[in-house]
Amino acid sequence: MLTIDNLKVALDADAGIVRAIDGLALSIRRGETFALVGESGCGKSMTALALMRLLPENGQVADGHIRLDDTDVLGLPESGMRAVRGGRIGMIFQEPATSLNPVMKVGQQIIEAIEAHTPLRGEAARAKAIDWLRKVGIPEPERRVDDYPFRMSGGQKQRVMIAQALAAEPDFLIADEPTTALDVTIQKQILDLLKDLQREQGMGLLLITHDLAVVSGMAHRVALMYAGQIIEVAEAAEFFSAPRHPYARALLGALPDAQHRGQPLAAIAGTVPPLTGAFAGCRFAARCTHAQPRCEQTAPGLQQHGAAWVRCLRVDELATTSASTASAPVAAAIAVPDATAASGTLLEVQDLNVRFPIRGGWLQRVTGNFQAVQGVSFTVDAGRTLALVGESGCGKTTTGKAIVQLLRRVAQIDGRALLRGRNLFELDGDQLRQARRDIQIIFQDPFASLNPRLRVAQILEEGVQALLPEVTADERRERILRIAEQVGLRRDALERFPHEFSGGQRQRIAIARALAVQPRLIVCDEPTSALDVSVQAQILNLLRELQRELGVSYLFITHNIGVVEYIADEVAVMQAGRIVEHGACEQVLGAPQHEYTRTLLAAVPRLAMTPAK
């Protein structure tokens, strides 16, 4: 169905010409799911944008061919491409918050796609849009079809994006991180829906994701990208049971789970190299634990080894070694004068209730209230981690934002949130500013939470300057350089703007900003959802090290059960604004008592790694 041959994409950046994709070749059959995996900045999303001819203004296809059946995609005029884009090829973008039109109702956006590419019009198109919202798991679709995107949670916006991409029932679908912001039950529902569409329509699917468990359950073939090149292609079963490239082995060794609890994950040292210069040898050599001098001098080609294709000079020699990789050393924790953590309860939430006003009519008068959080109570001890899990829209993020005092002017809040004995709901002015030195938040959507007009260095310095005025300019600069290194950002990234980064790289910036003021409690709202597994391992190692050295506590909001198994001491399960089960991590995940908890765990995708025959 789709054939890509020697695709090269170049970007004209301030640092020079960036060769984002360098000689990519692949083919995808009708009805096949082809997974493209790799770290942020490897070229996965740029490949998708090139296929849709949606490259940024500074980007161009320098060479290569793209064919969809008998259609030369790169040879079409823009008027012809508009019929292909959205009609024959659908795309689920990585960041729904920036892909959905903020001034259009979500139903209008889906209807727009239906009317552009199908014969349906008017009420028939609206009924189809409501049906798609129901298929992707939006509750009360007849009402929510008239909502604006800002009224929806991150996971709900992602579902709207999926409905919009599938509404015209395309022949081929590009899914760029389609389940990133989704909880496990909706993720399973969406993946089952994609499988059904493939079976009914023979739809081809290019799945771009960092969730290797999803890949193992969905993909027929897997291609691993690194620094603009494909370095391994194999059938999915073989890729997971017998990975051949050292990078593939390292990725699989970096996955968090209960077995690695208390141990550092096998993080891959360093970052993806800049793509502005020429490479003399293997692009992974600087980070590879198996590299030899010849690896840095000779560029490997993509060669067939058994049923797989691998770009590595030592692949035959390494075939007999263990598939594990050594753990990279964890960066030293940030030293502070009072590094010894206090013991006991750090945060105590008592009977928290959050209500949002419902407005209607021409004058938008308040006609009622929506109870988002009802009677939530929990404690977080110093140096401990409480994971808050549950489906999208259950109140997890609202709980976190209420505690950090970000909902004062938009919601009615009652109850108590005691941070080291001080009720956060009663603080104001200098007292609240002082408390914010102790409590920070990592937001779910890194793009929306980063100031697009500031460079990364300014973003990281801003919080330190406001909350720690005693820190000198030189000390601030040294601090942000150290933190940037810890979260896997190159030094040259500090002088760039947020829009110049991938979603995963922006998430690292958001994490660095929260860490910069040395808080005692961090509300982590899906902090690793946009990260690939190697960077996720770096971040989880860093968070554990900070907790061990400084006694930092975490309220960890996530739908990634593997991360919960690895990092959480206690788990609270939320449903419809209430906590329905709360206890030690081993107890809740190992022997769940509530039916909702059992349903959540049953939907968790697990990595299928069977021994090679």
Coordinates of C-alpha atoms in Angstrom, one line a residue:
M1 CA 0.0 0.0 0.0
L2 CA 2.7 2.5 1.0
T3 CA 6.3 2.6 -0.3
I4 CA 9.0 5.0 0.8
D5 CA 12.4 4.9 -1.0
N6 CA 15.5 6.8 0.1
L7 CA 13.6 9.6 1.8
K8 CA 15.7 12.5 2.9
V9 CA 14.3 15.5 4.8
A10 CA 16.4 18.6 5.6
L11 CA 15.5 21.5 7.9
D12 CA 17.1 24.9 7.6
A13 CA 17.9 25.8 11.3
D14 CA 20.0 28.5 13.0
A15 CA 22.6 25.8 13.8
G16 CA 22.8 24.8 10.1
I17 CA 21.1 22.2 7.9
V18 CA 19.5 19.5 10.0
R19 CA 19.3 16.2 8.2
A20 CA 16.2 15.0 10.1
I21 CA 15.7 11.9 7.9
D22 CA 18.6 10.4 6.0
G23 CA 17.8 7.7 3.4
L24 CA 14.8 6.1 5.0
A25 CA 13.2 3.2 3.1
L26 CA 10.2 1.1 4.1
S27 CA 7.1 -0.5 2.7
I28 CA 3.8 -1.2 4.4
R29 CA 1.3 -3.8 3.2
R30 CA -2.5 -3.4 3.1
G31 CA -4.0 -4.3 6.5
E32 CA -0.6 -4.3 8.1
T33 CA 0.4 -2.5 11.3
F34 CA 4.0 -1.2 11.0
A35 CA 5.5 0.3 14.2
L36 CA 8.1 3.0 14.1
V37 CA 9.9 3.3 17.5
G38 CA 12.9 5.1 18.8
E39 CA 13.9 8.1 21.0
S40 CA 12.5 11.6 20.8
G41 CA 14.5 13.5 18.1
C42 CA 15.2 10.4 16.0
G43 CA 12.9 11.5 13.1
K44 CA 9.7 9.4 13.7
S45 CA 7.3 12.4 13.7
M46 CA 9.2 14.1 10.9
T47 CA 8.7 10.9 8.8
A48 CA 4.9 11.2 9.4
L49 CA 4.8 14.9 8.5
A50 CA 6.8 14.2 5.3
L51 CA 4.3 11.5 4.3
M52 CA 1.4 14.0 4.8
R53 CA 3.4 16.8 3.2
L54 CA 3.0 18.9 6.4
L55 CA 6.7 19.7 7.0
P56 CA 7.4 23.0 8.8
E57 CA 8.2 26.0 6.6
N58 CA 12.0 25.5 7.1
G59 CA 11.8 21.9 6.0
Q60 CA 11.9 20.2 2.6
V61 CA 12.1 16.8 1.1
A62 CA 15.7 16.7 -0.3
D63 CA 15.4 13.4 -2.1
G64 CA 13.4 10.2 -2.3
H65 CA 9.9 8.9 -3.4
I66 CA 6.7 8.2 -1.5
R67 CA 4.0 6.1 -3.2
L68 CA 0.5 5.3 -2.0
D69 CA -0.7 2.5 -4.2
D70 CA -0.2 4.0 -7.6
T71 CA -0.1 7.7 -6.5
D72 CA 3.1 9.6 -6.3
V73 CA 2.5 11.6 -3.1
L74 CA 5.4 14.0 -3.6
G75 CA 4.4 14.7 -7.2
L76 CA 0.8 15.8 -6.5
P77 CA -0.2 19.5 -6.6
E78 CA -1.5 20.9 -3.3
S79 CA -5.1 20.8 -4.5
G80 CA -4.7 17.0 -5.2
M81 CA -2.9 16.5 -1.9
R82 CA -5.9 17.9 0.0
A83 CA -8.0 15.1 -1.3
V84 CA -5.5 12.5 -0.1
R85 CA -4.7 14.2 3.2
G86 CA -7.6 13.3 5.6
G87 CA -9.4 11.3 2.9
R88 CA -7.1 8.5 1.8
I89 CA -4.4 9.1 4.5
G90 CA -5.6 10.0 8.0
M91 CA -3.3 11.2 10.8
I92 CA -3.6 11.2 14.6
F93 CA -1.2 14.0 15.7
Q94 CA 1.1 13.7 18.8
E95 CA -0.3 16.7 20.6
P96 CA -4.1 17.1 20.5
A97 CA -4.0 20.3 22.5
T98 CA -2.2 22.1 19.6
S99 CA -3.8 20.2 16.8
L100 CA -7.5 20.9 17.7
N101 CA -8.8 24.4 16.8
P102 CA -9.5 26.1 20.2
V103 CA -12.3 28.3 18.8
M104 CA -14.3 25.5 17.2
K105 CA -16.5 23.0 19.0
V106 CA -15.1 19.5 18.8
G107 CA -18.2 18.3 16.9
Q108 CA -17.7 21.0 14.2
Q109 CA -14.1 19.8 13.7
I110 CA -15.1 16.2 13.2
I111 CA -18.1 17.2 10.9
E112 CA -15.6 19.3 8.9
A113 CA -13.6 16.2 8.1
I114 CA -16.7 14.1 7.3
E115 CA -18.1 16.7 4.9
A116 CA -14.8 17.2 3.2
H117 CA -14.2 13.6 2.4
T118 CA -17.6 11.8 2.4
P119 CA -21.0 12.4 0.9
L120 CA -22.7 13.1 4.3
R121 CA -23.9 16.5 5.1
G122 CA -25.8 18.4 7.8
E123 CA -27.6 16.3 10.4
A124 CA -26.3 13.1 8.9
A125 CA -22.7 14.3 9.3
R126 CA -23.5 15.4 12.9
A127 CA -25.0 12.0 13.7
K128 CA -21.8 10.4 12.3
A129 CA -19.6 12.7 14.4
I130 CA -21.6 11.7 17.6
D131 CA -21.3 8.1 16.7
W132 CA -17.5 8.4 16.4
L133 CA -17.3 10.2 19.7
R134 CA -19.2 7.3 21.3
K135 CA -16.8 4.8 19.6
V136 CA -13.7 6.4 21.0
G137 CA -15.2 6.4 24.5
I138 CA -16.3 10.1 25.1
P139 CA -19.1 10.0 27.7
E140 CA -22.4 11.7 26.9
P141 CA -21.4 12.3 23.2
E142 CA -24.7 14.0 22.4
R143 CA -23.7 16.8 24.9
R144 CA -20.0 16.8 24.5
V145 CA -20.2 17.2 20.7
D146 CA -20.9 20.9 21.4
D147 CA -18.0 21.4 23.8
Y148 CA -14.8 23.3 23.1
P149 CA -11.5 21.5 23.4
F150 CA -10.5 23.5 26.6
R151 CA -13.5 21.9 28.4
M152 CA -11.9 18.4 28.0
S153 CA -9.1 16.6 29.7
G154 CA -5.9 15.7 27.9
G155 CA -7.1 12.1 27.3
Q156 CA -10.5 13.3 26.1
K157 CA -8.9 15.7 23.6
Q158 CA -6.8 12.8 22.4
R159 CA -9.9 10.7 21.8
V160 CA -11.5 13.6 19.8
M161 CA -8.3 13.7 17.7
I162 CA -8.6 10.0 17.0
A163 CA -12.3 10.4 16.1
Q164 CA -11.5 13.2 13.7
A165 CA -8.8 11.1 12.0
L166 CA -11.0 8.0 11.6
A167 CA -14.3 9.8 10.7
A168 CA -13.6 9.7 7.0
E169 CA -12.5 6.0 7.2
P170 CA -9.2 6.4 5.4
D171 CA -7.3 3.7 3.5
F172 CA -4.1 4.4 5.5
L173 CA -3.7 5.8 9.0
I174 CA -0.6 7.4 10.5
A175 CA -0.9 7.3 14.3
D176 CA 1.7 9.4 16.0
E177 CA 1.6 8.5 19.7
P178 CA -2.1 7.8 19.6
T179 CA -2.5 6.5 23.1
T180 CA 0.0 8.7 24.9
A181 CA -2.6 10.6 27.0
L182 CA -5.1 7.7 27.4
D183 CA -5.7 5.6 30.4
V184 CA -5.4 1.8 29.9
T185 CA -9.1 1.0 29.5
I186 CA -9.6 3.7 26.8
Q187 CA -6.3 2.7 25.2
K188 CA -7.5 -0.9 24.9
Q189 CA -10.8 0.3 23.5
I190 CA -9.0 2.5 20.9
L191 CA -6.5 -0.2 19.9
D192 CA -9.4 -2.8 19.5
L193 CA -11.2 -0.2 17.3
L194 CA -8.1 0.2 15.1
K195 CA -7.8 -3.6 14.8
D196 CA -11.5 -3.9 13.8
L197 CA -11.1 -1.2 11.1
Q198 CA -8.1 -2.9 9.7
R199 CA -10.0 -6.2 9.6
E200 CA -13.1 -4.6 7.9
Q201 CA -11.4 -2.2 5.5
G202 CA -7.9 -3.5 5.1
M203 CA -6.5 -0.2 6.5
G204 CA -2.8 0.1 6.6
L205 CA -1.4 1.6 9.9
L206 CA 1.9 3.3 10.6
L207 CA 2.1 3.3 14.4
I208 CA 4.6 5.7 15.9
T209 CA 4.9 5.2 19.6
H210 CA 7.3 4.7 22.5
D211 CA 5.0 2.2 24.3
L212 CA 6.7 -1.1 23.5
A213 CA 3.9 -3.0 25.2
V214 CA 1.4 -1.5 22.7
V215 CA 3.8 -2.3 19.9
S216 CA 4.1 -6.0 20.9
G217 CA 0.3 -6.4 21.0
M218 CA -0.4 -4.4 17.8
A219 CA 2.4 -4.5 15.3
H220 CA 3.2 -7.1 12.6
R221 CA 6.6 -5.5 11.9
V222 CA 8.8 -3.1 13.8
A223 CA 11.4 -0.6 12.6
L224 CA 13.7 1.0 15.1
M225 CA 14.9 4.6 14.2
Y226 CA 18.0 6.4 15.5
A227 CA 19.4 9.8 14.4
G228 CA 17.4 9.9 11.2
Q229 CA 18.1 6.3 10.1
I230 CA 16.4 3.0 10.5
I231 CA 18.8 0.7 12.3
E232 CA 16.7 -2.5 12.7
V233 CA 13.6 -3.9 11.0
A234 CA 12.1 -7.2 12.0
E235 CA 8.9 -9.1 12.5
A236 CA 7.4 -8.0 15.9
A237 CA 7.8 -11.4 17.6
E238 CA 11.5 -11.6 16.6
F239 CA 12.2 -8.0 17.6
F240 CA 11.0 -8.6 21.1
S241 CA 12.3 -12.1 21.7
A242 CA 15.7 -11.6 20.0
P243 CA 16.7 -8.0 19.5
R244 CA 19.9 -7.7 17.5
H245 CA 21.0 -4.1 17.5
P246 CA 22.6 -2.9 20.8
Y247 CA 20.1 0.1 20.9
A248 CA 17.2 -2.3 20.7
R249 CA 18.5 -4.3 23.6
A250 CA 19.1 -1.2 25.6
L251 CA 15.5 0.0 25.1
L252 CA 14.0 -3.3 26.2
G253 CA 16.3 -3.2 29.3
A254 CA 15.0 0.2 30.3
L255 CA 11.4 -0.7 30.8
P256 CA 10.1 -0.1 34.4
D257 CA 8.3 -2.9 36.2
A258 CA 8.0 -4.5 39.7
Q259 CA 11.0 -6.7 39.1
H260 CA 13.3 -3.6 38.8
R261 CA 11.9 -1.9 41.9
G262 CA 14.6 -0.5 44.2
Q263 CA 17.2 -0.8 41.4
P264 CA 18.3 1.8 38.8
L265 CA 16.8 1.2 35.4
A266 CA 19.1 0.5 32.5
A267 CA 19.1 4.0 31.1
I268 CA 21.1 4.8 28.0
A269 CA 23.7 7.4 28.7
G270 CA 23.8 10.6 26.6
T271 CA 21.3 11.9 24.0
V272 CA 20.7 11.6 20.3
P273 CA 23.5 13.4 18.5
P274 CA 22.8 16.6 16.6
L275 CA 22.0 16.0 13.0
T276 CA 23.7 19.1 11.6
G277 CA 27.1 17.5 10.8
A278 CA 28.4 14.5 8.9
F279 CA 28.9 11.2 10.6
A280 CA 32.0 9.2 9.9
G281 CA 30.9 6.0 11.7
C282 CA 28.0 4.5 13.5
R283 CA 25.6 7.1 14.9
F284 CA 25.0 5.2 18.1
A285 CA 28.7 4.5 18.8
A286 CA 29.1 7.3 21.4
R287 CA 26.4 5.7 23.6
C288 CA 27.0 2.1 22.8
T289 CA 28.5 -0.1 25.5
H290 CA 29.8 -2.5 22.8
A291 CA 31.5 0.1 20.6
Q292 CA 35.0 -0.5 19.2
P293 CA 37.3 2.0 17.4
R294 CA 36.1 0.8 14.0
C295 CA 32.5 1.6 14.9
E296 CA 33.5 5.3 15.1
Q297 CA 35.3 5.2 11.7
T298 CA 33.1 3.1 9.5
A299 CA 29.4 3.8 8.8
P300 CA 27.4 0.5 8.8
G301 CA 24.8 -0.2 6.2
L302 CA 21.5 -1.9 6.7
Q303 CA 22.3 -5.6 6.2
Q304 CA 20.1 -8.7 6.4
H305 CA 20.7 -11.0 9.3
G306 CA 18.3 -13.9 9.4
A307 CA 14.8 -12.5 8.9
A308 CA 15.8 -9.1 10.3
W309 CA 17.7 -6.1 8.8
V310 CA 20.2 -4.5 11.1
R311 CA 22.6 -1.5 10.8
C312 CA 25.5 -2.6 13.0
L313 CA 29.1 -3.7 12.3
R314 CA 29.2 -6.2 15.3
V315 CA 25.8 -7.7 15.0
D316 CA 27.1 -11.2 14.4
E317 CA 29.6 -11.0 17.3
L318 CA 26.9 -9.7 19.7
A319 CA 24.4 -12.4 18.7
T320 CA 25.8 -14.8 21.3
T321 CA 25.9 -12.2 24.2
S322 CA 23.2 -11.5 26.7
A323 CA 20.4 -9.2 25.5
S324 CA 20.7 -7.0 28.6
T325 CA 22.6 -3.8 28.9
A326 CA 24.5 -2.3 31.7
S327 CA 22.8 0.5 33.6
A328 CA 24.1 4.0 32.9
P329 CA 25.3 5.8 36.0
V330 CA 22.7 8.0 37.6
A331 CA 23.6 11.7 37.6
A332 CA 24.5 13.1 41.0
A333 CA 21.7 14.6 42.9
I334 CA 21.5 18.4 43.2
A335 CA 23.1 19.3 46.5
V336 CA 21.2 21.6 48.9
P337 CA 22.2 22.9 52.3
D338 CA 19.5 21.0 54.2
A339 CA 19.7 17.7 52.3
T340 CA 18.6 15.7 55.2
A341 CA 14.9 15.0 54.7
A342 CA 12.4 15.3 57.5
S343 CA 10.3 12.2 58.4
G344 CA 6.6 12.0 58.9
T345 CA 3.7 13.3 56.9
L346 CA 4.5 16.0 54.4
L347 CA 1.0 16.5 52.8
E348 CA -2.4 15.6 54.3
V349 CA -5.5 16.1 52.1
Q350 CA -8.8 15.9 54.1
D351 CA -12.2 15.7 52.4
L352 CA -11.3 17.6 49.3
N353 CA -14.2 18.7 47.1
V354 CA -13.9 20.5 43.8
R355 CA -17.0 21.9 41.9
F356 CA -16.9 23.7 38.6
P357 CA -19.8 26.0 37.7
I358 CA -21.9 25.0 34.7
R359 CA -23.0 28.0 32.6
G360 CA -25.7 28.3 30.0
G361 CA -27.9 30.8 28.1
W362 CA -27.0 34.0 26.3
L363 CA -25.6 35.6 29.4
Q364 CA -23.7 32.5 30.5
R365 CA -25.3 32.5 33.9
V366 CA -24.4 29.7 36.4
T367 CA -27.1 27.0 36.0
G368 CA -25.5 24.3 38.2
N369 CA -22.3 22.8 39.4
F370 CA -20.2 19.8 38.2
Q371 CA -18.7 17.8 41.1
A372 CA -15.2 16.9 39.8
V373 CA -13.7 15.7 43.1
Q374 CA -15.8 14.3 46.0
G375 CA -14.5 13.7 49.5
V376 CA -10.9 12.8 48.6
S377 CA -8.5 12.2 51.5
F378 CA -5.0 10.9 51.5
T379 CA -1.5 11.5 53.0
V380 CA 1.9 11.7 51.4
D381 CA 4.8 11.0 53.7
A382 CA 8.2 12.7 53.3
G383 CA 10.4 10.8 50.9
R384 CA 7.5 8.6 49.7
T385 CA 5.5 8.3 46.5
L386 CA 1.7 8.1 46.2
A387 CA 0.4 7.1 42.7
L388 CA -3.0 8.4 41.7
V389 CA -4.4 6.2 39.0
G390 CA -7.8 6.0 37.2
E391 CA -9.5 6.7 33.9
S392 CA -9.2 10.0 32.1
G393 CA -11.8 12.5 33.5
C394 CA -12.0 10.8 36.9
G395 CA -10.5 13.8 38.8
K396 CA -6.8 13.0 39.1
T397 CA -5.5 16.1 37.4
T398 CA -8.1 18.3 39.1
T399 CA -7.0 17.0 42.5
G400 CA -3.4 17.8 41.7
K401 CA -4.2 21.3 40.4
A402 CA -6.4 22.0 43.4
I403 CA -3.6 21.1 45.9
V404 CA -1.1 23.4 44.0
Q405 CA -3.7 26.2 44.2
L406 CA -4.2 26.6 40.4
L407 CA -8.1 26.4 40.5
R408 CA -8.9 29.2 43.0
R409 CA -10.6 31.5 40.5
V410 CA -12.3 28.8 38.4
A411 CA -13.7 26.3 40.9
Q412 CA -15.3 26.1 44.3
I413 CA -12.9 24.2 46.6
D414 CA -13.5 23.0 50.2
G415 CA -11.6 20.7 52.5
R416 CA -8.0 21.0 53.7
A417 CA -4.6 20.4 52.2
L418 CA -2.0 20.6 54.9
L419 CA 1.6 21.0 53.7
R420 CA 3.9 20.6 56.7
G421 CA 0.9 21.7 58.9
R422 CA 0.0 24.7 56.8
N423 CA -3.4 24.7 55.1
L424 CA -2.7 25.6 51.5
F425 CA -6.3 26.8 50.9
E426 CA -5.8 29.5 53.5
L427 CA -2.5 30.9 52.3
D428 CA -2.1 34.0 50.1
G429 CA 0.5 36.5 49.0
D430 CA 4.0 36.0 50.4
Q431 CA 2.9 32.9 52.4
L432 CA 1.6 31.2 49.2
R433 CA 4.8 32.1 47.4
Q434 CA 6.8 30.6 50.2
A435 CA 4.7 27.4 50.0
R436 CA 5.4 27.2 46.3
R437 CA 9.0 26.8 47.0
D438 CA 8.0 23.5 48.6
I439 CA 5.4 22.3 46.1
Q440 CA 5.8 22.2 42.3
I441 CA 3.8 20.6 39.5
I442 CA 4.9 18.9 36.2
F443 CA 2.0 19.5 33.8
Q444 CA 0.5 16.9 31.5
D445 CA 0.8 18.9 28.4
P446 CA 4.3 20.3 28.2
F447 CA 3.7 22.5 25.1
A448 CA 0.8 24.4 26.7
S449 CA 2.7 24.9 29.9
L450 CA 5.9 26.4 28.4
N451 CA 6.1 30.1 27.4
P452 CA 6.6 30.0 23.6
R453 CA 8.3 33.4 23.7
L454 CA 11.1 32.4 26.1
R455 CA 14.2 30.3 25.4
V456 CA 14.7 27.2 27.5
A457 CA 17.3 28.9 29.7
Q458 CA 14.9 31.7 30.5
I459 CA 12.1 29.2 31.3
L460 CA 14.3 27.3 33.8
E461 CA 15.7 30.5 35.4
E462 CA 12.3 32.1 35.7
G463 CA 11.1 30.0 38.7
V464 CA 14.5 30.2 40.5
Q465 CA 14.6 34.0 40.1
A466 CA 11.0 34.4 41.4
L467 CA 11.0 31.8 44.3
L468 CA 14.7 31.8 45.3
P469 CA 15.8 35.4 45.0
E470 CA 18.9 34.8 47.2
V471 CA 20.5 32.7 44.4
T472 CA 22.9 34.8 42.3
A473 CA 22.8 34.9 38.5
D474 CA 26.0 32.8 38.2
E475 CA 24.6 30.2 40.6
R476 CA 21.3 30.1 38.7
R477 CA 23.1 29.5 35.4
E478 CA 25.2 26.7 37.0
R479 CA 22.1 25.1 38.5
I480 CA 20.1 25.0 35.2
L481 CA 23.1 23.6 33.3
R482 CA 23.4 20.8 35.9
I483 CA 19.6 20.1 35.8
A484 CA 19.5 20.1 32.0
E485 CA 22.2 17.5 31.9
Q486 CA 20.4 15.4 34.5
V487 CA 17.1 15.3 32.4
G488 CA 19.0 14.5 29.2
L489 CA 19.1 17.9 27.4
R490 CA 22.1 19.0 25.5
R491 CA 23.7 22.3 26.5
D492 CA 22.9 23.9 23.1
A493 CA 19.1 23.2 23.8
L494 CA 19.1 26.0 26.4
E495 CA 19.2 28.7 23.7
R496 CA 16.3 27.3 21.7
F497 CA 12.5 27.9 21.9
P498 CA 9.9 25.3 22.9
H499 CA 8.5 24.9 19.4
E500 CA 11.9 23.6 18.2
F501 CA 11.7 20.4 20.3
S502 CA 9.7 17.2 20.0
G503 CA 7.0 16.4 22.6
G504 CA 9.3 14.2 24.6
Q505 CA 12.0 16.8 24.7
R506 CA 9.5 19.5 25.9
Q507 CA 8.5 17.2 28.7
R508 CA 12.1 17.0 29.9
I509 CA 12.2 20.8 29.9
A510 CA 9.0 20.9 32.1
I511 CA 10.5 18.4 34.5
A512 CA 13.7 20.4 34.7
R513 CA 11.7 23.5 35.5
A514 CA 10.0 21.8 38.4
L515 CA 13.2 20.5 39.8
A516 CA 15.0 23.8 39.5
V517 CA 13.5 25.3 42.7
Q518 CA 14.3 22.2 44.9
P519 CA 10.8 21.5 46.0
R520 CA 9.8 19.1 48.8
L521 CA 6.7 17.8 47.0
I522 CA 6.2 17.5 43.3
V523 CA 2.8 16.8 41.7
C524 CA 3.8 14.8 38.7
D525 CA 0.8 14.8 36.2
E526 CA 1.7 12.2 33.6
P527 CA 5.4 13.2 33.7
T528 CA 6.6 10.3 31.5
S529 CA 3.6 9.9 29.2
A530 CA 5.4 11.8 26.3
L531 CA 8.8 10.2 26.9
D532 CA 10.4 7.3 25.1
V533 CA 11.5 4.4 27.3
S534 CA 15.2 5.4 27.4
V535 CA 14.5 8.9 28.6
Q536 CA 11.7 7.6 30.9
A537 CA 14.4 5.5 32.5
Q538 CA 16.7 8.5 32.9
I539 CA 13.9 10.5 34.5
L540 CA 12.7 7.7 36.8
N541 CA 16.3 7.1 37.9
L542 CA 16.6 10.9 38.6
L543 CA 13.4 11.1 40.5
R544 CA 14.3 8.1 42.7
E545 CA 17.8 9.5 43.3
L546 CA 16.4 12.9 44.3
Q547 CA 14.0 11.2 46.6
R548 CA 16.8 9.1 48.2
E549 CA 19.2 12.0 48.6
L550 CA 16.8 14.9 49.4
G551 CA 13.6 13.3 50.7
V552 CA 11.5 14.7 47.9
S553 CA 7.9 13.4 47.8
Y554 CA 5.8 12.7 44.8
L555 CA 2.1 12.7 44.1
F556 CA 2.4 10.7 40.9
I557 CA -0.6 11.0 38.5
T558 CA -0.3 8.4 35.7
H559 CA -2.0 5.7 33.7
N560 CA 1.3 3.7 33.2
I561 CA 1.0 0.8 35.5
G562 CA 4.6 -0.3 34.8
V563 CA 5.8 3.1 36.2
V564 CA 3.5 2.7 39.2
E565 CA 4.9 -0.8 39.9
Y566 CA 8.4 0.6 39.8
I567 CA 8.2 3.9 41.7
A568 CA 5.1 4.0 43.9
D569 CA 5.0 3.2 47.6
E570 CA 1.2 3.5 47.8
V571 CA -1.6 3.6 45.2
A572 CA -4.9 5.4 45.3
V573 CA -7.4 4.4 42.6
M574 CA -9.9 7.1 41.5
Q575 CA -13.3 6.6 39.8
A576 CA -15.8 9.4 39.1
G577 CA -14.1 11.9 41.5
R578 CA -13.8 9.5 44.4
I579 CA -11.0 7.2 45.7
V580 CA -12.4 3.7 45.5
E581 CA -9.2 1.8 46.7
H582 CA -6.1 2.9 48.5
G583 CA -3.2 0.9 49.9
A584 CA 0.4 -0.3 49.5
C585 CA 1.5 -0.7 45.9
E586 CA 2.0 -4.5 46.2
Q587 CA -1.4 -4.9 47.8
V588 CA -3.5 -2.8 45.4
L589 CA -1.8 -4.1 42.2
G590 CA -1.2 -7.7 43.4
A591 CA -4.5 -8.4 45.1
P592 CA -7.0 -5.7 44.1
Q593 CA -10.3 -5.7 46.1
H594 CA -12.4 -3.3 44.1
E595 CA -14.0 -4.4 40.8
Y596 CA -12.9 -1.1 39.0
T597 CA -9.3 -1.7 40.0
R598 CA -9.5 -5.3 38.6
T599 CA -10.9 -3.9 35.3
L600 CA -8.1 -1.3 35.1
L601 CA -5.4 -3.9 35.6
A602 CA -7.0 -6.3 33.1
A603 CA -6.7 -3.7 30.4
V604 CA -2.9 -3.1 30.9
P605 CA -0.9 -4.1 27.9
R606 CA 2.0 -6.4 28.7
L607 CA 5.2 -6.9 26.8
A608 CA 5.2 -10.3 25.1
M609 CA 8.8 -11.4 25.2
T610 CA 8.9 -15.1 24.4
P611 CA 12.2 -16.9 23.9
A612 CA 13.3 -17.2 20.3
K613 CA 12.7 -20.7 18.9

